[in-house]
Amino acid sequence: MASAKGKFSHLPLANSGPVECPFTGSDVLRHTLYNKGSAFSKKERKELGLEGLLPSNVQTLEEQVARAYQQYDSRTTALAKNTFMTSMKEQNSVLYYKLIQDHLKEMFSVIYTPTEGDAIQNFSRLFRKPEGCFLNIFNIDAVESSMAKWGKAEDIDYIVVSDGEEILGIGDQGVGGILISVAKLVLNTVCAGIHPDRTLPVILDCGTDNKDLLDDELYLGLRRPRVRGKEYDEFVDKFVTSARKLYPRAYIHFEDFGLPNARRILDEYRPKIACFNDDVQGTGAVTLAAIMAGLHVTKTKLEDIRIVLFGSGTAGTGIADQVRDAIASDSNKSKEEAAKQIYCVDKPGLLLKSHGDQLTPAQVAYAREDSEWNDKKHDDLVSVIKEVKPHVLVGTSTKPKAFTEEVIKEMAKHVDRPIVFPLSNPTRLHEADPKDINAWTEGKALIATGSPFPPVEYNGKQYEVAECNNSTCFPGIGLGAVLSRAKLLSDKMLVAAVKALAAQAPALKDPDKGLLPDVVDVREISVQIAMAVIKQAVEEGLAQEEGIPDNDNDLEEWVRVQMWEAKYRELVKA
């Protein structure tokens, strides 16, 4: 970690030196970014008017974390633990983030999926205090003034926005989707050091088609069916234009938009602003990184691979796009040529041009010519694998047990070490259990999953199962975009991020280790990803920040110094 006295400690985002506090007395204790609880020094207590408002003993952050963890551990359900953490976040930001960082592996499923999904479903019933910006489609004229309440032009670095239509595999949650925006920003702070006071969670309340919410008298959002079409598009555009006007340096992260809108919105704004959709691009990026690590083990070139994607919705086509773009970037092939190496299978079987209107806009690029498959069976997965002989099989179908023994053994007939990724979440929807894949291939398969799984064993030999966790990827991408003040997030910037993630895979040193690094190492991973993104942005002329170092050692220090850390800094009266 770079010293606070290093050459970049003068930067505005540098996490060092004293902080001016504009409050005194009980107002300090009520502000989550300034409150230290029992850790205020005697000097701070006197200067900020806190004497008599706190117990006498001055404690360390480590002592506070120990007590907070005992309180956390006493909660008997995951949802109760989630609610406890929300309460802590509202009281003391540093303690909240330090507790998570010290227990990340244990707490990840509580602060994010699957428990955050339960909290979102119960948003209107658990509601205590609003967090974030709530925008109403029927009050479009107030969008800009509502967003202006969050600071000046230079105050916001990162915005996460959702319309709540497709939340964490649980569907339409309406206004409760604000919590996914909040949760994603928490992960960005934990995993990449994005400053928590420089972020903005947003919900676009367009109504809901969830009957349970419409019938719930306690529901806090618009109690009417979702608004779609021109009115919806104008609302989204008003949000984007307002965000760009008010916070021109901010990076916009679209999250959990519905299938009809996620890709369409990304395609509309990606050529104009620095933006990202984790469902489309994040899943694709982390999956591609795992594929690249697998190809290193099998000694196969990316430009030579054949891949079958089972499930061609937002996640599946997002993965296809990342693979296609990487093949094109690494070779002299066009995107159209690269797409021919990708075979997408969905409900009708292999996607063909003749499926016409059944194809989504994202699927069209991967639909095969019917003439290629004349007299060939293509309506089931096994038949497609027999013909294609793929190196890689990826599942995003949410169809449990779809990767049968027959499917996996057919793959193993054609390649020595099949790369198999059953990615559907939650665990009950996985296309296959890793231990079965391992057994059916006699320990030869290279496996990654969408949820954590224990190592698998064959003939006494153990193999680690990698988890395709987007949180190892999107925070570092965001950090790189924020620090470089990128005009756009280009294809090459994403490929650079993927390569940086793949380069840290344990499997590169030991083929029996995971194809991706563990989430516990995520801050170090994010540093490397951010550096790769920044360097590519500079190369393409997309970086707007001045003074970006041009050698790796200085760039690494420059990145690290600007990552927020969960530590108490001295408070001085403003």
Coordinates of C-alpha atoms in Angstrom, one line a residue:
M1 CA 0.0 0.0 0.0
A2 CA 1.4 3.4 -1.0
S3 CA 2.4 5.7 1.8
A4 CA 0.2 8.6 2.6
K5 CA 3.4 10.7 2.2
G6 CA 3.9 9.5 -1.3
K7 CA 4.1 11.6 -4.4
F8 CA 0.3 11.4 -5.0
S9 CA -1.0 12.2 -1.5
H10 CA -2.0 15.7 -2.7
L11 CA -4.7 14.3 -5.0
P12 CA -8.3 15.3 -4.1
L13 CA -9.4 11.6 -3.7
A14 CA -6.3 10.6 -1.6
N15 CA -7.5 8.9 1.5
S16 CA -5.1 10.6 3.9
G17 CA -4.7 13.6 6.2
P18 CA -7.3 15.3 8.4
V19 CA -10.9 15.9 7.4
E20 CA -12.8 19.1 8.0
C21 CA -16.1 18.5 9.8
P22 CA -18.8 21.1 9.3
F23 CA -20.8 19.8 12.3
T24 CA -20.6 20.0 16.0
G25 CA -22.3 18.3 19.0
S26 CA -24.9 15.7 18.3
D27 CA -25.1 16.6 14.6
V28 CA -21.6 15.0 14.2
L29 CA -23.0 11.7 15.7
R30 CA -26.0 11.8 13.4
H31 CA -23.8 12.0 10.2
T32 CA -22.7 8.5 9.1
L33 CA -19.6 9.8 7.3
Y34 CA -18.3 11.7 10.3
N35 CA -19.5 9.6 13.2
K36 CA -16.9 7.5 14.9
G37 CA -18.9 6.5 17.9
S38 CA -16.7 5.4 20.8
A39 CA -13.6 6.0 18.7
F40 CA -13.5 9.9 18.8
S41 CA -10.2 11.0 20.3
K42 CA -10.2 13.2 23.4
K43 CA -9.0 16.1 21.2
E44 CA -11.9 15.6 18.8
R45 CA -14.4 15.3 21.6
K46 CA -13.3 18.6 23.0
E47 CA -13.0 20.5 19.6
L48 CA -16.3 19.2 18.1
G49 CA -18.4 19.6 21.3
L50 CA -18.8 15.9 22.0
E51 CA -17.9 15.9 25.7
G52 CA -20.8 14.4 27.7
L53 CA -22.3 12.8 24.6
L54 CA -20.2 9.7 24.6
P55 CA -19.0 7.1 27.1
S56 CA -15.6 8.0 28.5
N57 CA -13.5 5.1 27.1
V58 CA -11.9 5.9 23.7
Q59 CA -11.8 2.7 21.6
T60 CA -10.0 1.6 18.5
L61 CA -11.8 0.7 15.2
E62 CA -10.6 -2.9 15.8
E63 CA -12.4 -3.0 19.1
Q64 CA -15.5 -1.6 17.6
V65 CA -15.4 -4.2 14.8
A66 CA -15.1 -7.0 17.4
R67 CA -18.2 -5.7 19.2
A68 CA -20.2 -5.1 16.0
Y69 CA -19.4 -8.6 14.8
Q70 CA -20.7 -10.1 18.1
Q71 CA -23.9 -8.1 17.5
Y72 CA -24.1 -9.3 13.9
D73 CA -23.5 -12.9 14.9
S74 CA -26.3 -12.8 17.4
R75 CA -28.9 -12.3 14.7
T76 CA -30.4 -15.7 13.9
T77 CA -31.5 -15.3 10.3
A78 CA -29.7 -14.0 7.2
L79 CA -32.4 -11.3 6.7
A80 CA -32.0 -10.1 10.3
K81 CA -28.3 -9.9 9.7
N82 CA -28.9 -7.9 6.5
T83 CA -31.2 -5.5 8.5
F84 CA -28.6 -5.1 11.2
M85 CA -26.0 -4.2 8.6
T86 CA -28.3 -1.6 7.0
S87 CA -28.8 0.0 10.4
M88 CA -25.1 0.1 10.9
K89 CA -24.5 1.7 7.5
E90 CA -26.9 4.5 8.5
Q91 CA -24.9 5.2 11.7
N92 CA -21.2 4.8 10.9
S93 CA -19.8 4.3 7.4
V94 CA -16.3 3.4 8.4
L95 CA -17.3 0.8 10.9
Y96 CA -19.8 -0.7 8.4
Y97 CA -17.2 -1.1 5.6
K98 CA -14.4 -2.3 7.9
L99 CA -16.7 -5.0 9.4
I100 CA -17.5 -6.2 5.8
Q101 CA -13.9 -6.1 4.7
D102 CA -12.8 -8.1 7.7
H103 CA -15.5 -10.8 7.1
L104 CA -16.1 -10.5 3.4
K105 CA -16.3 -14.2 2.6
E106 CA -18.9 -14.7 5.3
M107 CA -20.9 -11.6 4.8
F108 CA -21.0 -11.4 1.0
S109 CA -24.2 -13.5 0.7
V110 CA -25.8 -11.3 3.4
I111 CA -25.1 -7.9 2.0
Y112 CA -25.7 -9.1 -1.6
T113 CA -27.3 -12.1 -3.3
P114 CA -29.2 -14.1 -2.1
T115 CA -30.2 -12.2 1.1
E116 CA -30.3 -8.8 -0.5
G117 CA -33.0 -10.2 -2.7
D118 CA -35.1 -11.0 0.4
A119 CA -34.6 -7.5 1.6
I120 CA -35.7 -6.1 -1.7
Q121 CA -38.8 -8.2 -1.7
N122 CA -39.6 -6.9 1.8
F123 CA -38.5 -3.3 1.1
S124 CA -41.9 -1.7 1.8
R125 CA -42.3 -3.7 5.0
L126 CA -38.8 -3.2 6.4
F127 CA -38.6 0.4 5.3
R128 CA -37.3 2.8 8.0
K129 CA -35.2 5.5 6.3
P130 CA -34.9 6.4 2.6
E131 CA -31.6 6.1 0.9
G132 CA -30.9 7.2 -2.6
C133 CA -32.8 9.2 -5.3
F134 CA -36.4 8.2 -6.1
L135 CA -37.6 9.4 -9.5
N136 CA -41.3 9.2 -10.6
I137 CA -42.2 8.7 -14.2
F138 CA -45.3 10.8 -13.7
N139 CA -43.2 13.7 -12.5
I140 CA -40.6 13.9 -15.2
D141 CA -40.3 17.7 -14.8
A142 CA -38.8 17.1 -11.3
V143 CA -36.1 14.7 -12.4
E144 CA -33.3 17.2 -12.8
S145 CA -34.2 19.2 -9.6
S146 CA -34.5 15.9 -7.6
M147 CA -31.0 14.8 -8.8
A148 CA -29.5 18.2 -8.1
K149 CA -30.0 17.7 -4.4
W150 CA -27.0 15.3 -4.2
G151 CA -24.2 17.8 -4.6
K152 CA -22.2 20.0 -7.0
A153 CA -20.9 18.9 -10.4
E154 CA -17.6 17.5 -9.0
D155 CA -19.2 15.7 -6.0
I156 CA -20.5 12.5 -7.7
D157 CA -18.2 9.9 -9.3
Y158 CA -20.5 6.8 -9.7
I159 CA -24.2 6.4 -10.2
V160 CA -26.1 3.1 -10.2
V161 CA -29.6 3.2 -11.6
S162 CA -32.3 0.5 -11.9
D163 CA -35.9 0.4 -12.9
G164 CA -36.5 -2.6 -10.6
E165 CA -37.9 -4.9 -13.3
E166 CA -35.5 -7.8 -13.2
I167 CA -33.9 -8.0 -9.8
L168 CA -31.4 -10.8 -8.9
G169 CA -33.5 -13.5 -10.5
I170 CA -36.6 -12.6 -8.5
G171 CA -38.2 -10.5 -11.1
D172 CA -40.1 -7.2 -10.9
Q173 CA -39.7 -5.6 -7.5
G174 CA -40.7 -2.1 -8.4
V175 CA -39.5 0.7 -6.2
G176 CA -37.7 -1.9 -4.0
G177 CA -35.1 -1.9 -6.7
I178 CA -33.5 1.1 -5.0
L179 CA -31.8 -1.5 -2.8
I180 CA -30.0 -3.1 -5.7
S181 CA -28.6 0.3 -6.6
V182 CA -27.5 0.7 -3.0
A183 CA -26.0 -2.8 -2.8
K184 CA -24.0 -2.4 -6.0
L185 CA -22.5 0.8 -4.7
V186 CA -21.6 -0.9 -1.4
L187 CA -19.7 -3.6 -3.4
N188 CA -17.9 -0.9 -5.4
T189 CA -16.7 0.7 -2.1
V190 CA -15.7 -2.7 -0.5
C191 CA -14.1 -4.2 -3.6
A192 CA -12.6 -1.2 -5.3
G193 CA -12.4 1.7 -2.9
I194 CA -15.0 4.0 -4.6
H195 CA -15.6 6.8 -2.1
P196 CA -19.0 6.1 -0.5
D197 CA -19.9 9.8 -0.2
R198 CA -19.3 10.3 -3.9
T199 CA -21.9 7.8 -5.1
L200 CA -25.6 8.0 -6.0
P201 CA -28.1 5.2 -6.0
V202 CA -31.2 5.9 -8.2
I203 CA -34.5 4.1 -8.8
L204 CA -36.6 4.9 -11.8
D205 CA -40.2 4.2 -10.5
C206 CA -42.2 3.3 -13.6
G207 CA -44.8 1.2 -11.8
T208 CA -44.8 -2.6 -11.4
D209 CA -46.3 -5.6 -13.0
N210 CA -45.9 -7.6 -9.7
K211 CA -49.4 -8.3 -8.6
D212 CA -48.4 -9.0 -5.0
L213 CA -46.9 -5.5 -4.8
L214 CA -49.9 -3.9 -6.5
D215 CA -52.2 -5.5 -4.0
D216 CA -50.1 -4.6 -1.0
E217 CA -51.4 -1.6 0.9
L218 CA -47.9 -1.0 2.3
Y219 CA -46.2 -0.9 -1.1
L220 CA -44.2 2.4 -1.3
G221 CA -43.9 2.7 -5.1
L222 CA -46.4 3.6 -7.9
R223 CA -49.3 1.2 -7.5
R224 CA -50.0 0.8 -11.2
P225 CA -48.8 -1.4 -14.1
R226 CA -45.4 -0.5 -15.6
V227 CA -45.3 2.3 -18.1
R228 CA -43.6 1.3 -21.4
G229 CA -43.0 2.6 -24.8
K230 CA -42.3 6.3 -25.7
E231 CA -43.1 7.6 -22.2
Y232 CA -40.6 5.2 -20.6
D233 CA -37.9 6.0 -23.1
E234 CA -38.4 9.7 -22.5
F235 CA -38.1 9.1 -18.7
V236 CA -34.9 7.2 -19.1
D237 CA -33.4 9.8 -21.4
K238 CA -34.4 12.6 -19.0
F239 CA -32.5 10.8 -16.2
V240 CA -29.4 10.3 -18.4
T241 CA -29.4 13.9 -19.7
S242 CA -29.9 15.3 -16.2
A243 CA -27.2 13.1 -14.8
R244 CA -24.7 14.2 -17.4
K245 CA -25.7 17.9 -17.0
L246 CA -25.4 17.9 -13.2
Y247 CA -22.6 15.4 -12.7
P248 CA -20.6 15.5 -16.0
R249 CA -17.7 13.4 -14.6
A250 CA -19.9 10.6 -13.2
Y251 CA -19.9 7.0 -14.6
I252 CA -23.4 5.5 -15.0
H253 CA -24.0 1.8 -14.1
F254 CA -27.3 0.4 -15.3
E255 CA -28.5 -2.5 -13.2
D256 CA -31.3 -5.1 -13.3
F257 CA -33.4 -3.6 -16.1
G258 CA -35.8 -5.9 -17.8
L259 CA -35.0 -8.1 -20.8
P260 CA -36.8 -5.8 -23.3
N261 CA -34.8 -2.7 -22.1
A262 CA -31.4 -3.7 -20.7
R263 CA -29.5 -4.2 -24.0
R264 CA -31.5 -1.5 -25.8
I265 CA -30.7 1.2 -23.3
L266 CA -27.0 0.2 -23.2
D267 CA -26.8 0.3 -27.0
E268 CA -28.4 3.7 -27.0
Y269 CA -26.1 5.4 -24.5
R270 CA -22.8 3.5 -24.8
P271 CA -21.6 5.5 -27.8
K272 CA -22.4 8.8 -26.0
I273 CA -21.3 8.4 -22.3
A274 CA -19.2 6.3 -20.0
C275 CA -21.7 3.7 -18.9
F276 CA -21.9 0.0 -18.1
N277 CA -24.6 -2.7 -17.6
D278 CA -23.4 -5.5 -15.2
D279 CA -26.0 -8.0 -16.4
V280 CA -25.0 -7.6 -20.0
Q281 CA -21.3 -6.7 -19.7
G282 CA -20.2 -7.8 -16.2
T283 CA -21.4 -11.4 -16.5
G284 CA -19.8 -11.5 -20.0
A285 CA -16.5 -10.1 -18.8
V286 CA -16.0 -12.4 -15.8
T287 CA -17.0 -15.4 -17.8
L288 CA -14.6 -14.5 -20.6
A289 CA -11.8 -14.2 -18.0
A290 CA -12.5 -17.7 -16.8
I291 CA -12.6 -19.0 -20.4
M292 CA -9.2 -17.3 -21.1
A293 CA -7.7 -19.0 -18.0
G294 CA -9.2 -22.3 -19.2
L295 CA -7.7 -21.8 -22.6
H296 CA -4.3 -21.2 -21.0
V297 CA -4.6 -24.6 -19.3
T298 CA -5.7 -26.4 -22.5
K299 CA -3.2 -24.5 -24.7
T300 CA -5.9 -23.4 -27.1
K301 CA -5.9 -20.0 -28.8
L302 CA -9.0 -17.8 -28.2
E303 CA -9.2 -17.1 -32.0
D304 CA -9.7 -20.9 -32.6
I305 CA -12.4 -21.7 -30.0
R306 CA -15.9 -23.0 -30.6
I307 CA -18.4 -22.2 -27.8
V308 CA -22.0 -23.2 -27.2
L309 CA -24.1 -21.0 -25.0
F310 CA -27.2 -22.7 -23.5
G311 CA -29.6 -19.9 -22.6
S312 CA -29.6 -16.8 -24.8
G313 CA -31.1 -14.0 -22.7
T314 CA -29.4 -10.9 -21.3
A315 CA -26.6 -12.8 -19.6
G316 CA -26.1 -15.4 -22.4
T317 CA -25.9 -12.8 -25.2
G318 CA -23.8 -10.6 -23.0
I319 CA -21.2 -13.4 -22.7
A320 CA -21.5 -14.0 -26.5
D321 CA -20.7 -10.3 -27.1
Q322 CA -17.6 -10.3 -24.8
V323 CA -16.3 -13.5 -26.4
R324 CA -16.9 -12.2 -29.9
D325 CA -15.3 -8.8 -29.2
A326 CA -12.3 -10.5 -27.6
I327 CA -11.8 -12.8 -30.6
A328 CA -12.0 -9.8 -32.9
S329 CA -9.6 -7.8 -30.8
D330 CA -7.0 -10.6 -30.7
S331 CA -7.2 -11.5 -34.3
N332 CA -7.7 -9.9 -37.7
K333 CA -11.3 -11.1 -37.8
S334 CA -14.3 -8.9 -38.0
K335 CA -17.0 -9.1 -35.3
E336 CA -19.2 -10.9 -37.8
E337 CA -16.6 -13.5 -38.5
A338 CA -15.9 -13.9 -34.7
A339 CA -19.6 -14.4 -34.1
K340 CA -19.6 -17.5 -36.3
Q341 CA -17.6 -19.3 -33.6
I342 CA -20.4 -18.9 -31.1
Y343 CA -23.5 -21.1 -31.1
C344 CA -26.4 -19.9 -29.1
V345 CA -29.1 -22.4 -28.0
D346 CA -32.4 -21.2 -26.5
K347 CA -36.0 -22.6 -26.1
P348 CA -36.4 -23.3 -29.9
G349 CA -33.0 -25.0 -30.0
L350 CA -30.1 -23.6 -32.0
L351 CA -30.9 -20.0 -33.0
L352 CA -31.5 -19.8 -36.7
K353 CA -32.2 -16.9 -39.1
S354 CA -35.6 -18.4 -39.8
H355 CA -36.7 -17.8 -36.2
G356 CA -37.2 -14.2 -37.4
D357 CA -39.4 -12.2 -34.9
Q358 CA -38.8 -14.8 -32.2
L359 CA -35.2 -13.5 -32.0
T360 CA -34.4 -10.6 -29.6
P361 CA -32.2 -7.8 -31.1
A362 CA -29.2 -9.2 -29.1
Q363 CA -29.7 -12.7 -30.5
V364 CA -29.8 -11.7 -34.2
A365 CA -26.0 -11.5 -34.5
Y366 CA -25.7 -15.1 -33.4
A367 CA -28.5 -16.7 -35.4
R368 CA -27.1 -19.3 -37.9
E369 CA -27.9 -19.6 -41.6
D370 CA -30.5 -22.3 -42.0
S371 CA -28.6 -23.7 -44.9
E372 CA -25.7 -24.7 -42.5
W373 CA -28.0 -27.0 -40.6
N374 CA -30.0 -28.6 -43.4
D375 CA -30.4 -32.3 -42.6
K376 CA -28.8 -31.8 -39.2
K377 CA -30.6 -32.1 -35.9
H378 CA -30.5 -28.8 -33.9
D379 CA -33.4 -28.8 -31.6
D380 CA -31.6 -30.2 -28.6
L381 CA -28.3 -29.6 -26.8
V382 CA -26.7 -33.0 -27.4
S383 CA -27.3 -32.8 -31.1
V384 CA -25.7 -29.3 -31.3
I385 CA -22.7 -30.4 -29.4
K386 CA -22.2 -33.5 -31.6
E387 CA -22.1 -31.2 -34.7
V388 CA -20.1 -28.2 -33.2
K389 CA -17.6 -30.1 -31.1
P390 CA -17.2 -27.1 -28.8
H391 CA -14.2 -26.3 -26.5
V392 CA -16.5 -24.4 -24.1
L393 CA -20.1 -25.0 -22.9
V394 CA -21.8 -22.2 -20.9
G395 CA -25.2 -22.4 -19.2
T396 CA -27.3 -19.3 -18.4
S397 CA -30.6 -21.0 -19.0
T398 CA -32.0 -21.3 -15.4
K399 CA -33.0 -24.9 -16.5
P400 CA -31.8 -27.2 -13.7
K401 CA -29.9 -30.3 -14.6
A402 CA -29.9 -29.4 -18.3
F403 CA -26.2 -30.5 -18.6
T404 CA -26.9 -34.2 -18.4
E405 CA -24.4 -37.0 -18.3
E406 CA -25.0 -37.5 -22.0
V407 CA -24.3 -33.8 -22.8
I408 CA -21.1 -33.7 -20.8
K409 CA -19.8 -37.0 -22.1
E410 CA -20.5 -35.9 -25.7
M411 CA -18.3 -32.8 -25.0
A412 CA -15.5 -34.9 -23.6
K413 CA -15.5 -37.0 -26.8
H414 CA -14.2 -34.1 -28.8
V415 CA -11.8 -32.2 -26.6
D416 CA -9.4 -33.5 -24.0
R417 CA -10.3 -30.9 -21.3
P418 CA -13.8 -29.6 -21.8
I419 CA -14.5 -26.2 -20.3
V420 CA -18.0 -26.3 -18.7
F421 CA -19.6 -23.4 -16.9
P422 CA -23.1 -24.0 -15.3
L423 CA -23.7 -20.4 -14.3
S424 CA -27.5 -20.1 -13.6
N425 CA -28.4 -18.8 -10.2
P426 CA -29.4 -19.6 -7.5
T427 CA -27.8 -23.0 -6.9
R428 CA -31.1 -24.9 -7.4
L429 CA -31.2 -23.6 -11.0
H430 CA -27.6 -24.7 -11.9
E431 CA -27.4 -26.7 -15.2
A432 CA -25.3 -29.3 -13.4
D433 CA -23.5 -30.0 -10.2
P434 CA -19.7 -29.6 -10.5
K435 CA -19.1 -33.0 -8.8
D436 CA -21.1 -34.7 -11.5
I437 CA -19.3 -32.9 -14.3
N438 CA -16.0 -33.8 -12.8
A439 CA -17.0 -37.5 -12.5
W440 CA -18.5 -37.7 -16.0
T441 CA -15.3 -36.4 -17.5
E442 CA -13.0 -38.4 -15.2
G443 CA -11.6 -35.3 -13.6
K444 CA -10.7 -33.6 -16.9
A445 CA -13.3 -30.8 -17.1
L446 CA -12.4 -27.2 -16.2
I447 CA -15.3 -25.9 -14.3
A448 CA -16.7 -22.5 -13.2
T449 CA -20.1 -21.8 -11.6
G450 CA -22.4 -19.0 -10.8
S451 CA -22.5 -19.7 -7.1
P452 CA -19.8 -20.9 -4.6
F453 CA -19.2 -24.6 -4.6
P454 CA -16.7 -26.7 -2.6
P455 CA -13.7 -28.4 -4.4
V456 CA -14.5 -31.6 -6.3
E457 CA -12.5 -34.8 -6.3
Y458 CA -11.7 -37.6 -8.7
N459 CA -9.5 -40.6 -7.9
G460 CA -8.1 -38.8 -4.9
K461 CA -7.2 -35.7 -6.8
Q462 CA -8.9 -32.4 -5.8
Y463 CA -9.9 -29.6 -8.2
E464 CA -11.1 -26.1 -7.2
V465 CA -14.3 -24.9 -8.7
A466 CA -14.1 -21.2 -9.7
E467 CA -17.0 -18.9 -9.0
C468 CA -17.9 -16.5 -11.8
N469 CA -18.6 -13.7 -9.4
N470 CA -19.1 -10.3 -11.2
S471 CA -17.8 -8.5 -8.1
T472 CA -14.3 -9.5 -9.1
C473 CA -14.7 -7.5 -12.3
F474 CA -17.2 -4.6 -12.4
P475 CA -15.7 -2.7 -9.4
G476 CA -12.2 -2.6 -11.0
I477 CA -13.7 -1.5 -14.3
G478 CA -15.7 1.3 -12.6
L479 CA -12.6 2.4 -10.6
G480 CA -10.6 2.6 -13.8
A481 CA -13.3 4.6 -15.6
V482 CA -13.8 7.0 -12.6
L483 CA -10.1 7.7 -12.0
S484 CA -9.3 8.2 -15.7
R485 CA -12.6 10.2 -16.2
A486 CA -13.1 8.2 -19.4
K487 CA -15.4 9.7 -22.0
L488 CA -16.6 6.2 -23.0
L489 CA -16.2 2.6 -21.9
S490 CA -14.9 1.0 -25.1
D491 CA -14.8 -2.6 -26.2
K492 CA -11.0 -2.6 -25.9
M493 CA -11.2 -1.2 -22.3
L494 CA -13.5 -4.2 -21.4
V495 CA -11.1 -6.7 -23.1
A496 CA -8.2 -5.1 -21.1
A497 CA -10.2 -5.6 -17.9
V498 CA -10.9 -9.2 -18.8
K499 CA -7.3 -10.0 -19.5
A500 CA -6.2 -8.3 -16.2
L501 CA -8.7 -10.5 -14.3
A502 CA -7.7 -13.7 -16.2
A503 CA -4.0 -13.0 -15.5
Q504 CA -4.7 -13.4 -11.8
A505 CA -6.3 -16.8 -12.1
P506 CA -4.7 -19.4 -9.8
A507 CA -5.0 -22.0 -12.6
L508 CA -2.3 -20.2 -14.6
K509 CA 0.2 -21.6 -12.0
D510 CA -1.6 -24.8 -11.1
P511 CA -4.2 -26.3 -13.5
D512 CA -6.0 -27.9 -10.5
K513 CA -6.7 -24.4 -9.0
G514 CA -9.6 -22.1 -9.8
L515 CA -10.0 -20.4 -13.2
L516 CA -10.7 -17.1 -11.3
P517 CA -9.2 -15.5 -8.2
D518 CA -11.1 -15.6 -4.9
V519 CA -13.4 -12.7 -4.0
V520 CA -11.4 -12.2 -0.8
D521 CA -8.6 -10.8 -2.9
V522 CA -10.9 -8.5 -4.7
R523 CA -9.2 -5.1 -3.8
E524 CA -5.9 -6.3 -5.2
I525 CA -7.7 -7.7 -8.3
S526 CA -9.5 -4.3 -8.7
V527 CA -6.2 -2.4 -8.7
Q528 CA -4.9 -4.5 -11.6
I529 CA -8.1 -4.2 -13.5
A530 CA -8.3 -0.5 -13.0
M531 CA -4.7 -0.1 -14.2
A532 CA -5.5 -2.0 -17.4
V533 CA -8.7 0.0 -18.0
I534 CA -6.8 3.3 -17.5
K535 CA -3.9 2.4 -19.8
Q536 CA -6.3 1.4 -22.5
A537 CA -8.4 4.6 -22.1
V538 CA -5.2 6.6 -22.4
E539 CA -4.1 4.7 -25.5
E540 CA -7.5 5.3 -27.2
G541 CA -7.6 9.0 -26.2
L542 CA -10.6 8.4 -24.0
A543 CA -9.0 9.5 -20.7
Q544 CA -9.9 13.0 -19.6
E545 CA -8.0 13.1 -16.3
E546 CA -4.7 15.0 -16.4
G547 CA -1.5 13.8 -14.9
I548 CA -2.0 10.0 -15.3
P549 CA 1.4 8.3 -14.8
D550 CA 2.8 6.5 -17.8
N551 CA 4.8 3.9 -16.0
D552 CA 3.3 0.9 -14.1
N553 CA 4.9 1.5 -10.7
D554 CA 3.7 5.1 -10.5
L555 CA 0.3 4.2 -12.0
E556 CA -0.2 1.6 -9.3
E557 CA 0.5 4.0 -6.5
W558 CA -1.7 6.7 -8.2
V559 CA -4.6 4.2 -8.2
R560 CA -4.0 2.9 -4.7
V561 CA -3.8 6.4 -3.1
Q562 CA -7.2 7.3 -4.5
M563 CA -9.0 4.2 -3.2
W564 CA -11.1 4.9 -0.2
E565 CA -10.2 2.9 2.9
A566 CA -12.3 2.0 5.9
K567 CA -10.2 3.9 8.5
Y568 CA -10.8 6.8 10.8
R569 CA -9.1 10.0 9.8
E570 CA -8.6 12.9 12.2
L571 CA -11.6 15.3 12.2
V572 CA -10.9 19.0 12.6
K573 CA -13.5 21.7 13.0
A574 CA -14.3 23.4 9.7

